[in-house]
Coordinates of N, CA and C in Angstrom, one line a residue:
M700 N 55.6 -78.7 34.7 CA 54.7 -77.7 35.5 C 56.0 -76.8 36.2
M701 N 55.9 -75.6 36.1 CA 57.0 -74.9 37.1 C 56.6 -74.7 38.3
T702 N 55.3 -74.5 38.6 CA 54.9 -74.1 40.0 C 54.5 -75.4 40.6
G703 N 54.2 -76.6 40.4 CA 53.7 -77.7 41.1 C 52.5 -77.6 41.2
G704 N 51.7 -76.8 40.5 CA 50.2 -77.1 40.7 C 49.5 -78.0 40.0
E705 N 48.4 -78.2 40.5 CA 47.6 -79.4 40.1 C 46.1 -78.8 39.4
Y706 N 45.4 -79.6 38.5 CA 44.2 -79.3 38.0 C 43.4 -80.6 38.4
F707 N 42.4 -80.3 38.9 CA 41.3 -81.4 39.5 C 39.9 -81.2 38.5
R708 N 39.4 -82.4 37.7 CA 38.3 -82.0 37.3 C 37.1 -83.0 37.7
A709 N 35.9 -82.7 37.9 CA 35.1 -83.7 38.5 C 33.9 -83.5 37.6
A710 N 33.8 -84.7 37.4 CA 32.7 -85.3 36.4 C 31.4 -85.5 36.8
D711 N 31.4 -86.2 38.3 CA 30.2 -86.5 38.9 C 30.9 -86.3 40.5
T712 N 29.7 -86.9 41.2 CA 29.9 -86.5 42.6 C 31.1 -87.7 43.3
E713 N 31.1 -88.6 42.7 CA 31.9 -89.9 43.2 C 33.3 -89.3 43.0
S714 N 33.6 -88.6 41.5 CA 35.3 -88.2 41.3 C 35.4 -86.7 42.0
L715 N 34.3 -86.2 42.7 CA 34.4 -85.1 43.6 C 34.9 -85.4 44.9
A716 N 34.2 -86.4 45.1 CA 35.0 -86.9 46.8 C 36.1 -87.5 46.7
R717 N 36.5 -88.1 45.6 CA 38.1 -88.7 45.6 C 38.9 -87.6 45.3
I718 N 38.5 -86.2 44.8 CA 39.3 -85.0 44.7 C 39.5 -84.5 45.9
Y719 N 38.3 -84.4 46.5 CA 38.4 -83.7 48.1 C 39.4 -84.5 48.9
T720 N 39.2 -85.8 48.6 CA 40.3 -86.8 49.5 C 41.7 -86.4 49.1
Q721 N 41.9 -86.5 48.0 CA 43.4 -86.2 47.7 C 43.8 -84.8 48.1
I722 N 42.9 -83.9 48.0 CA 43.0 -82.3 48.3 C 43.5 -82.4 49.6
D723 N 42.8 -83.2 50.5 CA 42.9 -83.3 51.9 C 44.4 -84.1 52.3
K724 N 44.9 -84.6 51.8 CA 46.1 -85.6 51.8 C 47.3 -84.5 51.7
L725 N 47.0 -83.4 51.0 CA 48.5 -82.3 50.5 C 48.8 -81.6 51.9
E726 N 49.6 -81.2 51.8 CA 50.3 -80.5 52.9 C 49.6 -79.4 53.8
K727 N 49.5 -79.3 54.8 CA 48.7 -78.4 55.2 C 49.3 -77.6 56.3
T728 N 49.4 -76.0 56.1 CA 49.8 -74.9 56.6 C 49.0 -74.6 57.7
K729 N 49.6 -74.1 59.2 CA 49.0 -73.8 60.2 C 48.7 -72.3 59.8
I730 N 47.5 -72.1 60.1 CA 47.2 -70.6 59.8 C 47.0 -70.1 61.3
E731 N 47.5 -68.8 61.7 CA 46.9 -68.1 63.0 C 46.0 -67.3 62.9
E732 N 44.8 -67.9 63.7 CA 43.6 -67.3 63.6 C 43.4 -65.9 64.7
K733 N 42.8 -65.0 64.1 CA 42.6 -63.9 64.9 C 41.6 -64.0 65.4
G734 N 41.5 -63.5 66.5 CA 39.9 -63.1 67.4 C 39.1 -62.2 66.8
Y735 N 38.2 -62.0 67.1 CA 37.4 -61.0 66.8 C 36.6 -60.4 68.0
R736 N 36.1 -59.4 67.7 CA 35.2 -59.0 69.1 C 33.7 -58.4 68.6
Q737 N 32.7 -58.7 69.2 CA 31.4 -58.5 68.8 C 31.0 -57.0 69.4
Y738 N 30.9 -56.0 69.0 CA 30.5 -54.7 69.1 C 28.9 -54.3 69.3
E739 N 28.9 -53.9 70.5 CA 27.6 -53.6 70.4 C 27.1 -52.1 70.1
P740 N 26.1 -52.0 69.3 CA 25.9 -50.5 69.0 C 25.5 -49.3 70.1
L741 N 25.9 -48.5 70.4 CA 25.2 -47.6 71.4 C 24.8 -46.3 71.0
F742 N 24.4 -46.4 69.5 CA 24.2 -45.2 69.0 C 22.5 -44.7 69.5
G743 N 22.0 -46.0 70.0 CA 20.6 -45.5 70.5 C 20.2 -44.8 71.6
Y744 N 21.6 -44.8 72.6 CA 21.4 -43.7 73.5 C 21.1 -42.5 73.1
F745 N 22.1 -42.1 72.2 CA 21.9 -40.9 71.5 C 20.9 -40.3 70.9
V746 N 20.3 -41.0 70.4 CA 19.0 -41.0 69.5 C 18.0 -40.5 70.5
I747 N 17.9 -41.6 71.5 CA 16.8 -41.2 72.6 C 17.2 -39.9 73.4
A748 N 18.5 -39.4 73.7 CA 18.8 -38.3 74.0 C 18.3 -36.8 73.3
A749 N 18.6 -37.3 72.2 CA 18.5 -36.2 71.1 C 16.8 -36.0 70.8
L750 N 16.0 -37.1 71.0 CA 14.5 -37.0 70.7 C 14.1 -36.5 72.0
L751 N 14.6 -36.7 73.3 CA 14.3 -35.9 74.5 C 14.2 -34.6 74.7
L752 N 15.5 -34.2 74.1 CA 15.8 -32.8 74.0 C 15.3 -32.0 73.1
C753 N 14.8 -32.5 71.8 CA 14.0 -32.0 70.8 C 12.3 -32.0 71.4
S754 N 11.9 -32.8 72.2 CA 10.6 -32.6 72.5 C 10.3 -31.6 73.5
I755 N 11.7 -31.4 74.5 CA 11.5 -30.6 75.5 C 11.8 -29.2 74.9
E756 N 12.4 -28.9 73.8 CA 12.3 -27.9 73.3 C 11.1 -27.6 72.5
I757 N 10.6 -28.2 71.9 CA 9.3 -28.0 71.3 C 8.2 -27.3 72.3
I758 N 8.1 -28.3 73.3 CA 7.2 -28.0 74.3 C 7.5 -26.5 75.1
L759 N 8.7 -26.2 75.4 CA 9.1 -24.7 76.0 C 9.0 -24.0 75.0
V760 N 9.2 -23.8 73.9 CA 8.8 -23.0 72.6 C 7.2 -22.6 72.7
N761 N 6.6 -23.6 72.8 CA 4.8 -23.6 72.7 C 4.6 -22.9 74.2
T762 N 5.0 -23.0 75.1 CA 4.6 -22.7 76.4 C 5.1 -21.8 77.0
L763 N 6.3 -21.9 77.9 CA 7.0 -20.7 78.5 C 7.7 -19.7 78.1
F764 N 8.4 -20.1 76.7 CA 9.0 -19.2 75.8 C 8.3 -18.8 74.3
L765 N 7.0 -18.8 74.8 CA 6.1 -18.3 73.6 C 6.5 -16.9 72.9
K766 N 6.6 -16.8 71.7 CA 6.8 -15.5 71.1 C 5.5 -14.7 70.6
I767 N 5.2 -13.6 71.3 CA 3.9 -13.1 70.7 C 4.5 -12.4 69.6
P768 N 3.7 -12.1 68.2 CA 4.2 -11.0 67.1 C 4.1 -9.7 67.6

């Protein structure tokens, strides 16, 4: 083999367990784990503000700023 790769074939659960044990014994490389941030969506505040402004506009157009044809 040029790359040193191995092929594992599991015919039953016992052979699969042996394969996992063999793979677990192989060289392990440490991987630097990057953290993550959990973001909280804030669009709800804008939706509430937009609905409030639309409600005020509808009320004012039908009362104070009523257009008479």
